[in-house]
CSV table of C-alpha atoms and ligand atoms in Angstrom, one decimal:
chain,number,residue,atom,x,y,z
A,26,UNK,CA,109.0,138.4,93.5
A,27,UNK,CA,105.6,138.3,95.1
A,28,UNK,CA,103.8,138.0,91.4
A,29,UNK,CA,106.7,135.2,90.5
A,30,UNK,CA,105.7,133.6,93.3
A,31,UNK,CA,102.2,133.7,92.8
A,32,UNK,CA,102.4,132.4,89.0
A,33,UNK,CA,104.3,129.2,90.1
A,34,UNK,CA,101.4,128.1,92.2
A,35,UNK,CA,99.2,125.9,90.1
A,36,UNK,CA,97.6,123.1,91.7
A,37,UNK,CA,95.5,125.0,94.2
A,38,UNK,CA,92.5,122.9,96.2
A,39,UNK,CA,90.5,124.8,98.4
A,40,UNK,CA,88.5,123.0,101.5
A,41,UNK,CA,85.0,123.9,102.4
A,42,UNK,CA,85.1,122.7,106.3
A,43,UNK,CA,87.5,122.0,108.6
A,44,UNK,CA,85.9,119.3,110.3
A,45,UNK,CA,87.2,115.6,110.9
A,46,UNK,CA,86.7,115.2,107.0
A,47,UNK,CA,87.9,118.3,105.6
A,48,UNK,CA,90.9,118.4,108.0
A,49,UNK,CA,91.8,115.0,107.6
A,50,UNK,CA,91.6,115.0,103.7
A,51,UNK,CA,94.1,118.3,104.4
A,52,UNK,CA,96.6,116.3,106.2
A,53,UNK,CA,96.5,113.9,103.7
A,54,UNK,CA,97.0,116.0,100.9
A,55,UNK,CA,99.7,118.0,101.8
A,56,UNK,CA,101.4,114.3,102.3
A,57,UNK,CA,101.4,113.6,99.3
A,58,UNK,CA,102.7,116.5,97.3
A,59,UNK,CA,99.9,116.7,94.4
A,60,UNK,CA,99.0,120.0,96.0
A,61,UNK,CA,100.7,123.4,95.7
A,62,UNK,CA,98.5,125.2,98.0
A,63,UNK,CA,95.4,123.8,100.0
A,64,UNK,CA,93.1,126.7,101.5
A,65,UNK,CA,90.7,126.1,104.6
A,66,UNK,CA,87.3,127.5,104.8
A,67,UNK,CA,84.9,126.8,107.7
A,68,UNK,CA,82.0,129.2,109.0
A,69,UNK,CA,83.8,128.5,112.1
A,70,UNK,CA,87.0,130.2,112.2
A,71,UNK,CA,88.4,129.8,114.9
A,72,UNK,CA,88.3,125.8,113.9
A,73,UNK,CA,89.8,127.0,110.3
A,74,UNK,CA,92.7,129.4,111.8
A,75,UNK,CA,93.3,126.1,114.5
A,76,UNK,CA,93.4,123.3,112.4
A,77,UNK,CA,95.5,125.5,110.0
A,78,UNK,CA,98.0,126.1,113.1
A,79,UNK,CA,98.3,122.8,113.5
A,80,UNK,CA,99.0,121.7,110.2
A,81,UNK,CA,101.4,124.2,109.2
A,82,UNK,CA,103.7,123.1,111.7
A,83,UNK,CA,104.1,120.1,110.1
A,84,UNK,CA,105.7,122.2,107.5
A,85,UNK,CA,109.3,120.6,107.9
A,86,UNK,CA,108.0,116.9,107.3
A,87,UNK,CA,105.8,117.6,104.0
A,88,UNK,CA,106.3,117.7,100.8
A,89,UNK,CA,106.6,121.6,99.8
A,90,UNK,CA,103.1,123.1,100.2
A,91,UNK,CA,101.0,126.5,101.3
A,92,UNK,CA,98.6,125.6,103.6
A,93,UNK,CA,96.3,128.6,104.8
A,94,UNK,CA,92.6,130.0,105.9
A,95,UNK,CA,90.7,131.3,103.1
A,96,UNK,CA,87.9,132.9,101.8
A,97,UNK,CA,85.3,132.9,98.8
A,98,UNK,CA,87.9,135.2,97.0
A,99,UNK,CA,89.6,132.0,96.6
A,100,UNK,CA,87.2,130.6,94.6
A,101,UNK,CA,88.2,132.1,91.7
A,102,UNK,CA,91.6,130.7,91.0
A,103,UNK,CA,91.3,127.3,93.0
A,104,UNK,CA,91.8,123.8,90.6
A,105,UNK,CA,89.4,121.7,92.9
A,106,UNK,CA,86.9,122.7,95.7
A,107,UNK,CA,86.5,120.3,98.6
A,108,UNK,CA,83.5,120.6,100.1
A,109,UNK,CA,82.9,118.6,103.6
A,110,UNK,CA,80.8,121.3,105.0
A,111,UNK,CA,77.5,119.7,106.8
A,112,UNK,CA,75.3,120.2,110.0
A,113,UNK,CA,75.4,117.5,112.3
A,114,UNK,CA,71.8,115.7,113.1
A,115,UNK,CA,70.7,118.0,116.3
A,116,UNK,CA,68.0,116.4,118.5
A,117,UNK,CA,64.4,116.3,117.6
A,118,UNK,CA,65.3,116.9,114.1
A,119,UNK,CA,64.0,114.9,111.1
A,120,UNK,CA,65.9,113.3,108.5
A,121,UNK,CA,64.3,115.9,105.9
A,122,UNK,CA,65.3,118.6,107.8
A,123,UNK,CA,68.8,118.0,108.3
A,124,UNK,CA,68.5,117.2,104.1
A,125,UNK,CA,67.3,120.3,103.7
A,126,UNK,CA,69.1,122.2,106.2
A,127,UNK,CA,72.6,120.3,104.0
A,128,UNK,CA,70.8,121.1,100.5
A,129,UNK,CA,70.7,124.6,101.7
A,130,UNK,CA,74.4,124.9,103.0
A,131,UNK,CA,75.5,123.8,99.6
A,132,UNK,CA,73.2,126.0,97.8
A,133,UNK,CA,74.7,129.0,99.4
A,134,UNK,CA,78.5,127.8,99.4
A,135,UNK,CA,77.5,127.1,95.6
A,136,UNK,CA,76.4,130.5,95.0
A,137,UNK,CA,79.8,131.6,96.3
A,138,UNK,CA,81.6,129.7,94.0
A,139,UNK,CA,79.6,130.5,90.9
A,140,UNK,CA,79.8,134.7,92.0
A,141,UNK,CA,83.7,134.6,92.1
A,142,UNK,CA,83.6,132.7,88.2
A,143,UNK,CA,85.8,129.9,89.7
A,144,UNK,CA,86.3,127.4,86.6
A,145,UNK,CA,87.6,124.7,89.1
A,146,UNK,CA,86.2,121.3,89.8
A,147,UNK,CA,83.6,120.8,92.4
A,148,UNK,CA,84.3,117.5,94.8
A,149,UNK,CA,81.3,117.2,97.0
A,150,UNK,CA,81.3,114.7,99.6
A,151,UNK,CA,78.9,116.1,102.3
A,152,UNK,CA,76.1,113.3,102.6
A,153,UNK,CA,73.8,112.5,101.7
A,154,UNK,CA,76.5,112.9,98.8
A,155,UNK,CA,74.1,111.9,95.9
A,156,UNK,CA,71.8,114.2,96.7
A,157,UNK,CA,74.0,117.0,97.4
A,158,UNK,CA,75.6,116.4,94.2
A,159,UNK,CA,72.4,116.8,92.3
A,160,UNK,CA,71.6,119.9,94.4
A,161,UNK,CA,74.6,121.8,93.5
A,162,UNK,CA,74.4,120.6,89.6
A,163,UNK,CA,70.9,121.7,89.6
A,164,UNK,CA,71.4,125.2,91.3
A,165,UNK,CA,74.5,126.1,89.4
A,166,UNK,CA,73.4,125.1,85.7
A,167,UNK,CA,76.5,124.0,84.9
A,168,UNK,CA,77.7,121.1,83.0
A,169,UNK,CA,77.4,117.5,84.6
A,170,UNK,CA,81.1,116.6,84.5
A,171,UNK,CA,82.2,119.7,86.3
A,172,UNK,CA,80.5,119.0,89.7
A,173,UNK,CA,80.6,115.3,90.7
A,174,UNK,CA,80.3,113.5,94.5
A,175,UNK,CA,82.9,111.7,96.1
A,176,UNK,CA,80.1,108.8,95.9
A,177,UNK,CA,81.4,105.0,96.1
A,178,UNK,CA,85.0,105.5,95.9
A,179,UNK,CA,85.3,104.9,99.7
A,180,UNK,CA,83.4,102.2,99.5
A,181,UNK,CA,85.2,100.2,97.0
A,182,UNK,CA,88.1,101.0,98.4
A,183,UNK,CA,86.3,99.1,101.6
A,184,UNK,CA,85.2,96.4,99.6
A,185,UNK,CA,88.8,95.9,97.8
A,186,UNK,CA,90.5,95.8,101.3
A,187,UNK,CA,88.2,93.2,102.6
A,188,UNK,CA,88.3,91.1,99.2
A,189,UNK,CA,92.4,91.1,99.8
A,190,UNK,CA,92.4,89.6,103.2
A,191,UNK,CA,89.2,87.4,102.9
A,192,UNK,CA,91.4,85.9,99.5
A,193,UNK,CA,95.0,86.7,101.0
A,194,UNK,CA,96.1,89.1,98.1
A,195,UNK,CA,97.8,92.0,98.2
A,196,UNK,CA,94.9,94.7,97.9
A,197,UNK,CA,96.8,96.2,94.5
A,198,UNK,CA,96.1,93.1,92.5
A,199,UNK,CA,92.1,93.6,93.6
A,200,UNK,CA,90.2,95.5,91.1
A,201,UNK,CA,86.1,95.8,92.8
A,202,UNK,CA,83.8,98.4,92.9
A,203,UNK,CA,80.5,99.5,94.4
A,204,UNK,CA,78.2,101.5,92.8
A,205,UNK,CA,74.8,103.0,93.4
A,206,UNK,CA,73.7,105.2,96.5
A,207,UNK,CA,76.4,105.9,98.8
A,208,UNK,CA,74.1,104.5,101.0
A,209,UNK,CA,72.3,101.5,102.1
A,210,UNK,CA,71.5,100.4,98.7
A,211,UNK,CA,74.8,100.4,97.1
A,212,UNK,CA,76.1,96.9,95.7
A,213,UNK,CA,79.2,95.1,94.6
A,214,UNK,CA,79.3,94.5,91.1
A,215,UNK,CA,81.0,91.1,90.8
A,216,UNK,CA,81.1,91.1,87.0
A,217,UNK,CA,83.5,93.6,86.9
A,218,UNK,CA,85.6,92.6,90.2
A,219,UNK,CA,88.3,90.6,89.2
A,220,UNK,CA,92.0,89.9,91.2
A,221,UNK,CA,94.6,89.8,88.7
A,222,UNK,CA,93.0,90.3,85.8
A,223,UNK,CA,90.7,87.1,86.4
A,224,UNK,CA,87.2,87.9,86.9
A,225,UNK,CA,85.5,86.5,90.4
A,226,UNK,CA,83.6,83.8,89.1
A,227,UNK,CA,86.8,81.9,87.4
A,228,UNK,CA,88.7,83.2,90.7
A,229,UNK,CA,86.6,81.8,93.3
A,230,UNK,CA,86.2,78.4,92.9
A,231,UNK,CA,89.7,77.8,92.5
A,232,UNK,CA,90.8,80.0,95.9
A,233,UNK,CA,91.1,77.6,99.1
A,234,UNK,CA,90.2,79.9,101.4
A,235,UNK,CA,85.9,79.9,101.1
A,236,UNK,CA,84.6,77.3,101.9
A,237,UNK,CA,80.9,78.6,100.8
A,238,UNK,CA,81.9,81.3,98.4
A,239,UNK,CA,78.6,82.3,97.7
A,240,UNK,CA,77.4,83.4,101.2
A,241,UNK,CA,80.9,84.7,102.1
A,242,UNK,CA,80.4,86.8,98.9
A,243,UNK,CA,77.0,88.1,100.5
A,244,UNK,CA,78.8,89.0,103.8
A,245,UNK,CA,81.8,90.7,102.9
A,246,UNK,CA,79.6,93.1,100.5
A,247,UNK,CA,77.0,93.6,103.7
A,248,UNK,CA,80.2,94.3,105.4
A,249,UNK,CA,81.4,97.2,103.2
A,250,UNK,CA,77.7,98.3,103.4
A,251,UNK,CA,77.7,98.5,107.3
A,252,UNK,CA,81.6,99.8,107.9
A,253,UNK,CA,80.8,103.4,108.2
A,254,UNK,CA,78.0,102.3,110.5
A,255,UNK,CA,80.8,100.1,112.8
A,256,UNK,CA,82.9,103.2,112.5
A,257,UNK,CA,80.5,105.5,113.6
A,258,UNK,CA,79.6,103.2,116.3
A,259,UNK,CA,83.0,102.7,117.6
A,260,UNK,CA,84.4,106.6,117.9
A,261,UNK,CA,81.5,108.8,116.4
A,262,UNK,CA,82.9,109.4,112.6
A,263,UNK,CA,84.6,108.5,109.9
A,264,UNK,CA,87.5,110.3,108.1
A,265,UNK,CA,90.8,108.6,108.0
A,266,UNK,CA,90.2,106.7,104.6
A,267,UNK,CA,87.6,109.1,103.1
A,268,UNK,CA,90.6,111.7,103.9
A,269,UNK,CA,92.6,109.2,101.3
A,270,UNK,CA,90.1,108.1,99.1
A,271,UNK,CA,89.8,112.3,98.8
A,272,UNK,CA,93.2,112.7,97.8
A,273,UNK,CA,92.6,109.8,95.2
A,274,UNK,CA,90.0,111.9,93.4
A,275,UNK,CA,91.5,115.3,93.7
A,276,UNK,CA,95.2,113.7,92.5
A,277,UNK,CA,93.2,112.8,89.8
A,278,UNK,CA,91.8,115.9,88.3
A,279,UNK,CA,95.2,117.6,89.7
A,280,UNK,CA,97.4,115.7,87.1
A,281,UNK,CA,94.7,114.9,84.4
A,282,UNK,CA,95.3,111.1,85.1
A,283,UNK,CA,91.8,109.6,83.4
A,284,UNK,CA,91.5,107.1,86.7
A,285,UNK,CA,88.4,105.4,86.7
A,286,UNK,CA,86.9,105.7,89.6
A,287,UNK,CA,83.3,105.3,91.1
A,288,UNK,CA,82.6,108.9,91.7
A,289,UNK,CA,78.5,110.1,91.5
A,290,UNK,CA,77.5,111.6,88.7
A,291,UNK,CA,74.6,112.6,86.9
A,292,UNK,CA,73.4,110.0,84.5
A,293,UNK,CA,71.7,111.0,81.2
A,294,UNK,CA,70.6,108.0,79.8
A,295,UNK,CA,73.7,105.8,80.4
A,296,UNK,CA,71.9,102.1,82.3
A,297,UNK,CA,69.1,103.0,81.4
A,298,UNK,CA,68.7,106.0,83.5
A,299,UNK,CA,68.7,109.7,84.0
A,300,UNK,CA,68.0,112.6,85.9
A,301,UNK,CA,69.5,111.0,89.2
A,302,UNK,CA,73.1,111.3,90.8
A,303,UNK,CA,74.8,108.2,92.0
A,304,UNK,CA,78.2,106.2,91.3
A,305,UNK,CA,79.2,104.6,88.1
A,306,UNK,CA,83.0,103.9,87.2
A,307,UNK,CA,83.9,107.4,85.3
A,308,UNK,CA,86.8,108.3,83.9
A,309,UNK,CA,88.1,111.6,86.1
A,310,UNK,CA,90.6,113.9,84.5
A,311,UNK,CA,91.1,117.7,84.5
A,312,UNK,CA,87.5,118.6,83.8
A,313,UNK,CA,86.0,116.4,86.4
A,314,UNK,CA,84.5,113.0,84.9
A,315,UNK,CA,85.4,113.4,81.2
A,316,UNK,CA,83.0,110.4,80.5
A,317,UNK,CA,80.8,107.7,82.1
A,318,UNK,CA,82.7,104.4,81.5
A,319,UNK,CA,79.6,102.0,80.7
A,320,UNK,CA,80.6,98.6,81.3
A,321,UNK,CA,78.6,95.6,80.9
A,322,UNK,CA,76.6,95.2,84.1
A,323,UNK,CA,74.7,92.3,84.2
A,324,UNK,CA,71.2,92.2,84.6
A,325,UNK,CA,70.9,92.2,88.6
A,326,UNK,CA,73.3,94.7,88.8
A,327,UNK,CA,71.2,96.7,86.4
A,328,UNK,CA,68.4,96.1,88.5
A,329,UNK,CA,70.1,97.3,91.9
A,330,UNK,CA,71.3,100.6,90.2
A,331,UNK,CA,67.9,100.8,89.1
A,332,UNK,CA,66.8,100.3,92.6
A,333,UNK,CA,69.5,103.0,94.0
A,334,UNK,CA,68.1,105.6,91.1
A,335,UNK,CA,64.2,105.2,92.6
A,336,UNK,CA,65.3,105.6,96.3
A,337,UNK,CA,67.4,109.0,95.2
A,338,UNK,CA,64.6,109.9,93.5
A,339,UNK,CA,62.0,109.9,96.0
A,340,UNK,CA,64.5,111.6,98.5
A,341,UNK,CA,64.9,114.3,96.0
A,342,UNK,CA,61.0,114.7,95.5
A,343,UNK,CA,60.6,115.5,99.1
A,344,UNK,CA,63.6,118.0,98.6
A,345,UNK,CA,63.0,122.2,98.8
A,346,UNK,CA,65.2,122.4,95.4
B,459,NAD,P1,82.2,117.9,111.0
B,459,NAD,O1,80.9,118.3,111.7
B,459,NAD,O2,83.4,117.5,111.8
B,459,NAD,O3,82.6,119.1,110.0
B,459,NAD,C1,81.7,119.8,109.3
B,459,NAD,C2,82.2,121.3,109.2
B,459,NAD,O4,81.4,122.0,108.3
B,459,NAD,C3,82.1,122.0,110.6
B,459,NAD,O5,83.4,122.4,111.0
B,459,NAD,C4,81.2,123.2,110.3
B,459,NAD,O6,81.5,124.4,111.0
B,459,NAD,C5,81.4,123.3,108.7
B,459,NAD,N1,80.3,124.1,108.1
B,459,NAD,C6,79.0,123.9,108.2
B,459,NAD,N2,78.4,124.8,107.3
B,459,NAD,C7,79.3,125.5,106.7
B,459,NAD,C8,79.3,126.5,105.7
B,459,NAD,N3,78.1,127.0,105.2
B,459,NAD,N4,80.5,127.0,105.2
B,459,NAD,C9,81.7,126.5,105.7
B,459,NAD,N5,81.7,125.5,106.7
B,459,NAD,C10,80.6,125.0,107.1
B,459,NAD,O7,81.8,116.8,110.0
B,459,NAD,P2,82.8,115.7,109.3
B,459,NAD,O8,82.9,114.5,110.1
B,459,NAD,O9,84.0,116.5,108.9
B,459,NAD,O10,81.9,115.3,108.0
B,459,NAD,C11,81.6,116.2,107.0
B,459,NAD,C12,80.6,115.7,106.0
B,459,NAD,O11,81.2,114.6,105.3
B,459,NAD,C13,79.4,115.1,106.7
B,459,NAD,O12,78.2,115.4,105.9
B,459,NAD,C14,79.6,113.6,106.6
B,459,NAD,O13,78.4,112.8,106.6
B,459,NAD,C15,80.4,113.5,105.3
B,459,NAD,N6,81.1,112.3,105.0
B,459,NAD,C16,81.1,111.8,103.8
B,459,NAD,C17,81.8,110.7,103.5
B,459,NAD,C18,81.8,110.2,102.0
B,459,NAD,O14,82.3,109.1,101.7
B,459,NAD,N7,81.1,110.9,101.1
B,459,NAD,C19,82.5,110.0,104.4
B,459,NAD,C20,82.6,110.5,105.7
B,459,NAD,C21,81.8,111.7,106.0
């Protein structure tokens, strides 16, 4: 019965940190029923064993789903490992430290993963994201699609939502992304945003409510740029909509649903560029991104991923790898 029961689970995501992120992302994914089993793992665990507690009793009112505190073993057999596991900035502490202090956390959860032969997915989304994601590609050896950053996909998801009430549409028919840096040099690529199938620039001039289109372009994308900062400012983190934008990614590589979605990813060539992790639209299926969707920038856009590549790169440089 035990064995029966334990063949029938097959969509099993396993969560590195029960923080705000990692336990927010839980409670999101046990809502929507793409899971069969969603493991916890924290170096705290007493905040793992808690924030499981809580959750479980919630049991009645989700979708049927295990939800427990793990360990490395689980690894091994997991579909998709979460992992929101990060030091927080302590006092006195440089920005390179805490990078390196981040780089290092991932190395060594990495190292767990690859000793327990897990063939899952890896979602990192620890920031500096980017970086982390090129870390753990780097350490592990393995192959690019297989370990990929949560990257832009909150952000576009920012920038759609402001795009729909700044043009009063319903946020489905809006179709924008960022790409870049999950970071202060991200940018919205207007040639490929579009509401309803009609690209920006036939879309604009024809919707009543700019009245300078061009500047209120320029503020709503600083305004996707400066949310988290907002966020931060008002209550000290974010986590409701990465939570979702999680279960996005991970529903993704759950069902095999080829979504494209900004994820980072290491480019090989593709703009132009390689040798750097940041976010492109990908198409993200059962093996992670399955391929780097390479669509016509145009040649500022170009020139701003170019930009985003060189500021990763000298962040790497200073980088312990
Ligand atoms: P948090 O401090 O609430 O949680 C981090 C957790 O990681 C803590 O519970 C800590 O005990 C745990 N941890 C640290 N090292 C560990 C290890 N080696 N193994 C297991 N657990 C470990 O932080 P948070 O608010 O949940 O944010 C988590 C990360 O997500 C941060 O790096 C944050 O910047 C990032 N984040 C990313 C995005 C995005 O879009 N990519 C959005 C929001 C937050």
């Amino acid at each position: 019965m035990k064995e029966q029961t334990q063949a029938a689970i097959r969509r099993k995501v396993v969560i590195v940190g029960a923080g705000t992120v990692g336990s927010t992302h839980c409670y999101a994914l046990a809502q929507s029923g793409l899971a069969d089993e969603i493991v916890i793992i924290d170096r705290n665990e007493d905040l793992a064993r808690g924030q499981v507690l809580d959750l479980v009793h919630g049991q009645p009112f989700f979708p049927t789903v295990s939800i427990k505190v793990g360990s490395s073993a689980d690894f091994e057999n997991a579909n998709v490992i979460v992992i929101t596991a990060g030091a927080a900035q302590k006092q006195g502490e440089t920005r390179l430290q805490l990078l390196q202090k981040n780089a290092d956390i991932i190395k060594n959860i990495m190292n767990d993963i690859i000793s327990h032969n897990s063939s899952g997915v890896v979602l990192i989304v620890s920031n500096p994201v980017d970086i982390l994601t090129y870390v753990a590609l780097k350490y592990s050896g393995w192959e690019r699609g297989r370990i990929i950053g949560s990257g832009t996909v909150l952000d576009s998801a920012r920038f759609r939502y402001l795009l729909s009430a700044h043009c009063g549409v319903d946020v489905h028919n809006v179709h924008a992304y960022m790409l870049g840096e999950h970071g202060d040099s991200e940018f919205a690529a207007w040639s490929m945003t579009n509401i309803a199938g009609t690209p920006m620039e036939n879309y604009c001039p024809v919707c009543m409510n700019c009245t300078d289109w061009k500047t209120e372009r320029r503020q709503i994308e600083q305004e996707v740029r400066d949310s988290a900062y907002h966020i931060i400012g008002y209550k000290g983190a974010t986590y409701f909509a990465v939570g979702l934008a999680l279960v996005r990614i991970v529903g993704a590589i759950l069902r095999g649903q080829r979504s494209v979605l900004t994820v980072s990813t290491l480019l090989d060539g593709e703009f132009g560029l390689r040798d750097v992790c940041l976010s492109v639209p990908c198409i993200v299926s059962h093996e992670g991104v399955n391929k780097i969707f390479e669509s016509n920038l145009n040649e500022q856009e170009l020139e701003s991923l170019s930009a985003s590549a060189s500021i990763l790169k000298t962040a790497l440089k200073e980088l312990n790898l």
